[in-house]
Short mmCIF file of C-alpha atoms and ligand atoms in Angstrom, two decimals:
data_model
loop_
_atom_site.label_atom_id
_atom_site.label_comp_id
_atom_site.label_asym_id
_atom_site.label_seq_id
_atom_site.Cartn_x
_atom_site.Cartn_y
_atom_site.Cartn_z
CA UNK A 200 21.91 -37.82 116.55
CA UNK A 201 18.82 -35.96 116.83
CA UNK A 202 18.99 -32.71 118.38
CA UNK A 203 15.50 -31.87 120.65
CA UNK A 204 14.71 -29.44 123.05
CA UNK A 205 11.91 -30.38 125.74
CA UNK A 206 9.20 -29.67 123.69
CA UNK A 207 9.98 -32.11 120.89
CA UNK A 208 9.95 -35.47 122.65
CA UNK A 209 6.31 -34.86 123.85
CA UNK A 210 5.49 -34.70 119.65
CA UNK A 211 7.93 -37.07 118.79
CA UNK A 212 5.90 -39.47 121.24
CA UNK A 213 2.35 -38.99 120.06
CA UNK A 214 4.09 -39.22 116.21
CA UNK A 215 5.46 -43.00 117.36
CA UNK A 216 2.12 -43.78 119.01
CA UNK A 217 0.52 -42.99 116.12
CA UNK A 218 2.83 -45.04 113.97
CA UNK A 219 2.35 -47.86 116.45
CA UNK A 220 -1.51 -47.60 116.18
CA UNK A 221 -1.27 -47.73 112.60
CA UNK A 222 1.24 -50.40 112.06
CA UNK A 223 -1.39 -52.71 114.49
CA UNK A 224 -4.34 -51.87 112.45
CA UNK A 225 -2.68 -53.51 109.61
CA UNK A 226 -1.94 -56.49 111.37
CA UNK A 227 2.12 -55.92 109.89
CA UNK A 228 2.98 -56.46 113.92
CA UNK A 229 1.18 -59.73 114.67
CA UNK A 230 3.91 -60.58 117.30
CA UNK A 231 3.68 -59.03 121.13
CA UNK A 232 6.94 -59.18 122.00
CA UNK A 233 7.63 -56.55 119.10
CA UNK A 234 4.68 -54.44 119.99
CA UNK A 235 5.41 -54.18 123.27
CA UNK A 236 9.25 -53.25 122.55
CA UNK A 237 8.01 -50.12 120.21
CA UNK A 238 5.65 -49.15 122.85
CA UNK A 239 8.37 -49.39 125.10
CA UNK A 240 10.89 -47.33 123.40
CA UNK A 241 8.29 -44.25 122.75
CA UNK A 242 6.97 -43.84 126.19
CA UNK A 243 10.51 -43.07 127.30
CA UNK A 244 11.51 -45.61 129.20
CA UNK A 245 14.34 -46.03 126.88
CA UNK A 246 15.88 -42.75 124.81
CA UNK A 247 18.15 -42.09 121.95
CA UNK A 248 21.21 -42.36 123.03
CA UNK A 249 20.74 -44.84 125.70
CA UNK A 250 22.51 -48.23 125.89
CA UNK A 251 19.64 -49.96 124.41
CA UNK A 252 19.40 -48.68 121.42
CA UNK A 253 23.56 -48.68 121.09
CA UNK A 254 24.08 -52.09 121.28
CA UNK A 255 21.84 -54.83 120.16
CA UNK A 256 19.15 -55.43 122.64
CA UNK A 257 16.47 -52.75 121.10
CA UNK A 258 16.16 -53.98 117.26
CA UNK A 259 13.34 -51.56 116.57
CA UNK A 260 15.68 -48.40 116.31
CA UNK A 261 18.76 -47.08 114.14
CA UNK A 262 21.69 -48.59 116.44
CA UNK A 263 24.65 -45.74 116.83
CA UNK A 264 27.18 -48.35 116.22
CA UNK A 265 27.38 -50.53 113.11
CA UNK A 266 28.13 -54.49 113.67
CA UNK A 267 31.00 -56.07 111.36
CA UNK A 268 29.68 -57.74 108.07
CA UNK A 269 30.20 -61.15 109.51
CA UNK A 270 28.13 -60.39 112.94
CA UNK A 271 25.60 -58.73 111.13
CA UNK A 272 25.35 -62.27 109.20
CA UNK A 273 25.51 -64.21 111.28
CA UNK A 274 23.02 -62.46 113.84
CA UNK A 275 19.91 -62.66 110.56
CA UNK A 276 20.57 -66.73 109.84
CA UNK A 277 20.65 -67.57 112.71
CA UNK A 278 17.07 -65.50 113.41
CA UNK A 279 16.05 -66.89 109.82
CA UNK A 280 16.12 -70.46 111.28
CA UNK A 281 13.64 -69.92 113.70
CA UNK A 282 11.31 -69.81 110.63
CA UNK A 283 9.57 -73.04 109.74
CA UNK A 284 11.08 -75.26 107.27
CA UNK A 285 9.41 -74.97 103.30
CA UNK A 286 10.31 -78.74 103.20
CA UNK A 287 7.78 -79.61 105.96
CA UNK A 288 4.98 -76.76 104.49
CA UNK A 289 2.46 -78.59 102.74
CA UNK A 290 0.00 -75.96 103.32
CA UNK A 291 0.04 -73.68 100.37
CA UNK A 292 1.45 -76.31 97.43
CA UNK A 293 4.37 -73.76 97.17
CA UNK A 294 7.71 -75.74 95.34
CA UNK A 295 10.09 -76.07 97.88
CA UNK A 296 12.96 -77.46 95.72
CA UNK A 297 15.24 -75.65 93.72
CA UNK A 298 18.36 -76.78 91.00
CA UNK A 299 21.85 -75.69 91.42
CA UNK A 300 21.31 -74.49 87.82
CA UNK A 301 18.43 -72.14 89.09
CA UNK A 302 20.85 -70.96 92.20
CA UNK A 303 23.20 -70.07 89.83
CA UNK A 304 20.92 -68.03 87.51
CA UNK A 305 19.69 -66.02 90.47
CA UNK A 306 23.04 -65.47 92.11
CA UNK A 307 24.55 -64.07 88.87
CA UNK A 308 21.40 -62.09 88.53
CA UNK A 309 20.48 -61.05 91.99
CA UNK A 310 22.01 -57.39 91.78
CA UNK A 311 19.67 -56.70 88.83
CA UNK A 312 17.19 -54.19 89.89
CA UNK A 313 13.88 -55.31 88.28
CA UNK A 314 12.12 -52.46 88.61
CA UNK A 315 14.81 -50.97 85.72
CA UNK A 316 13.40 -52.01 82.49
CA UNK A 317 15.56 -49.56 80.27
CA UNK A 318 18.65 -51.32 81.94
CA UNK A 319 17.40 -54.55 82.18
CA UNK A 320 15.66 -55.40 78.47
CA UNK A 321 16.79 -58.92 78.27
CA UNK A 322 14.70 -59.64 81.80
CA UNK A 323 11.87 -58.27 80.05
CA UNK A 324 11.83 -60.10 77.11
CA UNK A 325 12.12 -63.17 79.03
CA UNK A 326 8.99 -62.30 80.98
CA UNK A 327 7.43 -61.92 77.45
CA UNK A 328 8.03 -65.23 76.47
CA UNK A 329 6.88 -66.69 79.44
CA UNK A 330 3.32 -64.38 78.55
CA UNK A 331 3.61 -66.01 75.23
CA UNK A 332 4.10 -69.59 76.25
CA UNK A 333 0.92 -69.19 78.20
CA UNK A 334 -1.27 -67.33 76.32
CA UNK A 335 -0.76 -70.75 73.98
CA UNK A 336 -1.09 -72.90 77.17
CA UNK A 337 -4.40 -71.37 77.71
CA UNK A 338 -5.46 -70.76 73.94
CA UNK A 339 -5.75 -67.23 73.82
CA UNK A 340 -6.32 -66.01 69.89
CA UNK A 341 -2.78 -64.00 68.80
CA UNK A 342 -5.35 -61.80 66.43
CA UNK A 343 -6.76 -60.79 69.79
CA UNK A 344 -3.56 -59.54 71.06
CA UNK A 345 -3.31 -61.08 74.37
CA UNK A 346 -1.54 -59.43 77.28
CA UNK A 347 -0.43 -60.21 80.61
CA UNK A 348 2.82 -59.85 82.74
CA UNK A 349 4.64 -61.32 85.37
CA UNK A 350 3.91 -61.16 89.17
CA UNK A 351 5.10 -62.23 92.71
CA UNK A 352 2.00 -65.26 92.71
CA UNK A 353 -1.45 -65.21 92.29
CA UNK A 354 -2.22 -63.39 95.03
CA UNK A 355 -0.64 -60.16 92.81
CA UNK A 356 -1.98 -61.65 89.56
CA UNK A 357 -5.93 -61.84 91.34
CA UNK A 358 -5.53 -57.95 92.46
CA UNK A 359 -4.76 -57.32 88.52
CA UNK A 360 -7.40 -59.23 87.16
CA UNK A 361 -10.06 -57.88 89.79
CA UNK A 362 -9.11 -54.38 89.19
CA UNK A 363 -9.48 -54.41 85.32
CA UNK A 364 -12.49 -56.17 85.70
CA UNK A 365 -13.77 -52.60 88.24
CA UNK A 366 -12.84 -50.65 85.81
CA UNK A 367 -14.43 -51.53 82.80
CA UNK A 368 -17.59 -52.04 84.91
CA UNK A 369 -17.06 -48.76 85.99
CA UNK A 370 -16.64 -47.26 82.73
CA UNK A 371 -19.91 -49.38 81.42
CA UNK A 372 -21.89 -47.63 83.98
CA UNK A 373 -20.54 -43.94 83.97
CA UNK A 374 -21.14 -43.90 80.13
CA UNK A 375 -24.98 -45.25 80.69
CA UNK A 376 -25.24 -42.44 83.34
CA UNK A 377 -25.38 -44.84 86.24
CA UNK A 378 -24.03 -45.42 89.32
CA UNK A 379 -20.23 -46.90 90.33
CA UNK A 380 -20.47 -46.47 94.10
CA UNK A 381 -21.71 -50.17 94.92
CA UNK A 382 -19.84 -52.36 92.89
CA UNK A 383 -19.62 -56.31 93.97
CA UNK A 384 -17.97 -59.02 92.94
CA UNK A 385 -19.20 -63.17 93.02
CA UNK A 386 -17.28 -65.65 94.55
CA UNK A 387 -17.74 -69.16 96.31
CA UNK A 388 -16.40 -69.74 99.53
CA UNK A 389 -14.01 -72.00 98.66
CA UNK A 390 -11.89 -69.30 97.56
CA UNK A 391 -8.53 -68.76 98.50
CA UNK A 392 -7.63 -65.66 101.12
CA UNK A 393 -6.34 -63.58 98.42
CA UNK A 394 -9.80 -63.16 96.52
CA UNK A 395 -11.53 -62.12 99.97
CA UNK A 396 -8.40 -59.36 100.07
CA UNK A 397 -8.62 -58.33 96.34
CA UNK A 398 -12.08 -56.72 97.49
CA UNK A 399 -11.16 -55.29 100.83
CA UNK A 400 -8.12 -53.43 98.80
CA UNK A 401 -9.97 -52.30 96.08
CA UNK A 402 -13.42 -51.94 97.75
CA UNK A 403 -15.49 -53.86 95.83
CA UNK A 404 -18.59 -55.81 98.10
CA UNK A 405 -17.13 -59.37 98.38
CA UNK A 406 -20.25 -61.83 97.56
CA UNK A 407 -19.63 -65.05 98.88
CA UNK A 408 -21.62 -67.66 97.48
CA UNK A 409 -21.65 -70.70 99.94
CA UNK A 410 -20.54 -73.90 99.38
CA UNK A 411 -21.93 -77.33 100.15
CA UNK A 412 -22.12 -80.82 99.83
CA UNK A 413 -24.57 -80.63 97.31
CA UNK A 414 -22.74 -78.29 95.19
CA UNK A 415 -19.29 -80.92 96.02
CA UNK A 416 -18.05 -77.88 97.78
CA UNK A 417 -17.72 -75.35 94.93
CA UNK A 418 -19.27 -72.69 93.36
CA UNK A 419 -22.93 -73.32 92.81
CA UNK A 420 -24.08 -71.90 89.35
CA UNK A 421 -27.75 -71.91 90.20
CA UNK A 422 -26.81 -69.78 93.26
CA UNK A 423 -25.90 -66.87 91.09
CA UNK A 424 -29.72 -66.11 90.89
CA UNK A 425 -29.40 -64.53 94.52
CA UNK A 426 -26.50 -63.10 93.86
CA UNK A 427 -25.94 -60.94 90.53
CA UNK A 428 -27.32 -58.04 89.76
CA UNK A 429 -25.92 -54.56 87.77
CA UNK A 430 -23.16 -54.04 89.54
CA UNK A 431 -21.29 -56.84 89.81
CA UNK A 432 -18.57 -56.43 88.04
CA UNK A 433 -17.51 -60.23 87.73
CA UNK A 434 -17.08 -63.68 88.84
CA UNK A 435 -14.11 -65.29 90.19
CA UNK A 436 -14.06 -68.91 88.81
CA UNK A 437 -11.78 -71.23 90.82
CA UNK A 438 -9.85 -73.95 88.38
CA UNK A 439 -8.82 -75.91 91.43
CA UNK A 440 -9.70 -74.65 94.85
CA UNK A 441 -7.44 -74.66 97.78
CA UNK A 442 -9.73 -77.10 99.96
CA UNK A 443 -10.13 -79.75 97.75
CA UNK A 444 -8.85 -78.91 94.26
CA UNK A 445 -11.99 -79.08 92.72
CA UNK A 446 -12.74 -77.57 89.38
CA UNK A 447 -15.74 -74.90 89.37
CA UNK A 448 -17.76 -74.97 86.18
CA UNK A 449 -17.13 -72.25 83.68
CA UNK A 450 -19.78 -73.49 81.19
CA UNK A 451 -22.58 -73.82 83.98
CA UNK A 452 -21.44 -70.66 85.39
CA UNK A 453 -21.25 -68.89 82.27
CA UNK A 454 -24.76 -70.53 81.47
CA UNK A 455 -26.53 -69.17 84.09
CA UNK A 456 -24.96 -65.50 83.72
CA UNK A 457 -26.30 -65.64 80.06
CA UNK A 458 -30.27 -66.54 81.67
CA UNK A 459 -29.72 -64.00 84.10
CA UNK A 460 -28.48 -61.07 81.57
CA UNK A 461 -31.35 -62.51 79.43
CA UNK A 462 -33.98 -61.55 82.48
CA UNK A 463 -32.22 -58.02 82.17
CA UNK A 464 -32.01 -56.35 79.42
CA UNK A 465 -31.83 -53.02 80.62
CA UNK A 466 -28.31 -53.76 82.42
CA UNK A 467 -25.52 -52.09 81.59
CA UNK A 468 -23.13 -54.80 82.71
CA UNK A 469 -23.69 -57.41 80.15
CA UNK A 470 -21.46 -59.66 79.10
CA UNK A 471 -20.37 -60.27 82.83
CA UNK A 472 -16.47 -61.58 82.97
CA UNK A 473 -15.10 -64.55 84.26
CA UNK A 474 -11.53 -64.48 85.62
CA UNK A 475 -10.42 -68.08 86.06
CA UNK A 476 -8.32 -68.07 89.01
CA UNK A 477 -5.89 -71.29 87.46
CA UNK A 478 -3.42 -70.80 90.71
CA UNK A 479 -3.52 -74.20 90.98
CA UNK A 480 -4.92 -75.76 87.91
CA UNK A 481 -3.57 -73.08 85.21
CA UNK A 482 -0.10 -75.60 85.09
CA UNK A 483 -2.40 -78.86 85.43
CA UNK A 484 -5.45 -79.07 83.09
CA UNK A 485 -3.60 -78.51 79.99
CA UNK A 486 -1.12 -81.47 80.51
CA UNK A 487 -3.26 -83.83 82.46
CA UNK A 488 -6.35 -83.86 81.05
CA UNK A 489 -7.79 -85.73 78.19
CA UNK A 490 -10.66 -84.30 75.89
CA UNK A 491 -13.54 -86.02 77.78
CA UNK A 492 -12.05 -85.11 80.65
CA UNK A 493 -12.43 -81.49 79.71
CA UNK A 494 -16.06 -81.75 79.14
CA UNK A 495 -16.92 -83.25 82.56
CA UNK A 496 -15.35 -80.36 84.29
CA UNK A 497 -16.86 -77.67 82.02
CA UNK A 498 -14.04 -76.98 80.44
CA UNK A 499 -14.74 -77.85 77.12
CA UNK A 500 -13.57 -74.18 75.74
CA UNK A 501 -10.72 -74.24 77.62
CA UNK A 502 -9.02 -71.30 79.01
CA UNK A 503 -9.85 -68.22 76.90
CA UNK A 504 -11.70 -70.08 74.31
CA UNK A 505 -14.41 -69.77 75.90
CA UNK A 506 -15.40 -65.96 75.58
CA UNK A 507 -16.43 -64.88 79.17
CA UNK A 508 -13.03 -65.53 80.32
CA UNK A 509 -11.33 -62.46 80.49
CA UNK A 510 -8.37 -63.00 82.38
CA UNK A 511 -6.92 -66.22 84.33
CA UNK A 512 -4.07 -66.25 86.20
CA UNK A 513 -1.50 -69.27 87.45
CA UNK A 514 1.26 -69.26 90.63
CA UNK A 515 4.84 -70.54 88.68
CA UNK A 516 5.56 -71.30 92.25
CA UNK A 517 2.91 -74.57 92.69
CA UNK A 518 3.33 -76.38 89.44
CA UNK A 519 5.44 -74.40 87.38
CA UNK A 520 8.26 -76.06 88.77
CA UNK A 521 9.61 -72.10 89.75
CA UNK A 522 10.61 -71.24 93.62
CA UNK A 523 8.73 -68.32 95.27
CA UNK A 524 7.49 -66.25 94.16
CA UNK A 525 6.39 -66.42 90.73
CA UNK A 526 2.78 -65.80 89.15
CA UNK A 527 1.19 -64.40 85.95
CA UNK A 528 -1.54 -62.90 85.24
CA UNK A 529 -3.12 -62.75 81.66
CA UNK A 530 -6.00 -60.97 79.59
CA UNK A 531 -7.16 -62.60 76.53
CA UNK A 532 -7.22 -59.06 74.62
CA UNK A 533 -5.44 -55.83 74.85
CA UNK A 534 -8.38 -53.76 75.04
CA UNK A 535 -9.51 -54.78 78.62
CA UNK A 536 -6.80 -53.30 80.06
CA UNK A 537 -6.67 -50.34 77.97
CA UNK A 538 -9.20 -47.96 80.10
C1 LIG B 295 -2.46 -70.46 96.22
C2 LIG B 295 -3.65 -69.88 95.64
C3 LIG B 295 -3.74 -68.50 95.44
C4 LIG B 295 -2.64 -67.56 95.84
O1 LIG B 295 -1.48 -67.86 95.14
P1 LIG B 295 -0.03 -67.33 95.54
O2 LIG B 295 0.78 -67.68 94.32
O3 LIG B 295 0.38 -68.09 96.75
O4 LIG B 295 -0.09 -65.86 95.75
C5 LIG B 295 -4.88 -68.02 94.84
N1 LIG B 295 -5.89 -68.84 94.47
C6 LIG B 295 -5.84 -70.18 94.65
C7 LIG B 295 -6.98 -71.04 94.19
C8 LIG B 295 -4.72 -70.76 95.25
O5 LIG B 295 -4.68 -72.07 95.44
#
């Protein structure tokens, strides 16, 4: 146990209050009850050492004594089933079912540490197939050397995608002598939570274009007018938004990007990328929809046949028939990711 003289506690305190203050700013404590039972423990009302932290009741601290293997188990399920139950969670299309096969898979394989590719090759190549599969799925060209890798969902995949679009924005600009401190990036509202974040992380101006009835409640192409300018780095195209599963136009978008860049020929971000956020659709369009169906939807270069789509990613989770979580993200060429 920790050894302190009466000095220490006083900076051990301001250290946890800190740590408190820090863990509430990024919202990982959401619930009161624990909050208030960190708080508790580092302004002294309970110790090291004390009975609280010895037995069970404080759950925030290193315990002095262990608990036997089958207490310890029993103690997390039956927490765990206080959760809500995936069967009964419509609200993020995640696939709640899973085949003994699968269960089997991961239990033989659940010791593998994934983060060990030298160890692990097999795992990888796997992963590469799956790239492969859907590099076809979305028609990338093979001359073109697509890329892309595995991730926990789209969430992970959008962060990728957003980030490779930065830099080579960034790298457009510093070699024209220009600015990178303002960069932004164009979005409807209809996006999912994850896009919103994807800026906030990477600090990137989020512009939200707003939807409305007129525009069926996705991205509005003539909007972009307002909206782009030399430092936006890209456009986030939805292929089936989490409201309503609408598909946002890549050929109007795309359209009006080309007038726009037309207007401006003395910016240095031409070519302005499209990444096709296919979380929901990226499993969809290519098996459900017939040729004219493309067309109505703007997708009649689908996927990365049409050149301003750069990157598009898909959750395995929602329609890839895969438990959570899964996601990919792709680039149609090497060479955007290669700065
Ligand atoms: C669900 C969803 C995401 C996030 O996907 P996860 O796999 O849950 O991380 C992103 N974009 C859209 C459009 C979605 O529907």
């Amino acid at each position: 146990m920790l050894h302190r003289n009466n000095s220490k506690p006083k900076k051990f305190e301001n250290i946890a209050g800190q740590a408190v203050h820090d863990l509430a700013g990024l919202q990982l404590l959401s619930n009161n009850v624990q909050k208030s039972a960190i708080q508790k423990n580092h302004r002294g009302t309970t110790k090291m050492g004390d009975t609280e932290s010895e037995g069970m009741a404080n759950k925030y601290s290193v315990p002095k004594k262990g608990l036997p293997a089958d207490l310890s188990y029993q103690l997390i399920h039956n927490e765990l089933t206080l959760d809500g139950n995936p069967h009964l969670n419509l609200a993020s299309f995640v696939n709640t079912f899973t085949t003994n096969q699968a269960r089997k898979l991961i239990d033989e394989n659940l010791t593998k540490n994934l983060a060990d590719n030298d160890e692990y090759p097999q795992l990888i190549e796997l992963t590469q197939r799956c790239i492969s599969m859907l590099a076809q799925l979305w028609h990338a060209d093979p001359d073109e050397e697509p890329i892309g890798c595995a991730t926990t969902g789209s969430s992970e995949a959008i962060m990728l995608g957003g980030l490779a679009m930065k830099k080579r924005w960034e790298h457009r600009m510093k070699d024209a002598g220009k600015d990178i401190s303002k960069p932004n990036i164009i979005m409807s509202s209809a996006c999912q939570v994850a896009l919103e974040k994807f800026t906030r992380y990477f600090e990137v101006e989020c512009r939200l274009i707003p939807v409305s009835h007129k525009s069926h409640h996705m991205l509005d192409p003539e909007s972009l007018w307002d909206y782009v300018d030399e430092n936006t780095i890209g456009c986030f195209v939805i292929l089936g938004t989490t409201y309503t599963g609408h598909l946002e136009n890549v050929e109007k978008v795309s359209d009006v990007l080309s007038k726009i860049e037309a207007e401006h020929p003395d910016w240095s971000n031409i070519d302005i990328p499209i990444h096709a956020d296919g979380a929901s659709g990226g499993f969809i369009i290519p098996f459900g929809f017939e040729k004219e169906h493309m067309k109505a939807y703007g997708l009649e270069r689908w996927g990365f046949n049409h050149p301003r789509v750069v990157s598009m990613n898909t959750s395995g989770h929602k329609f890839g028939l895969t438990t959570p979580g899964l996601g990919w993200v792709l680039w149609s060429r090497r060479v955007l990711v290669g700065q």
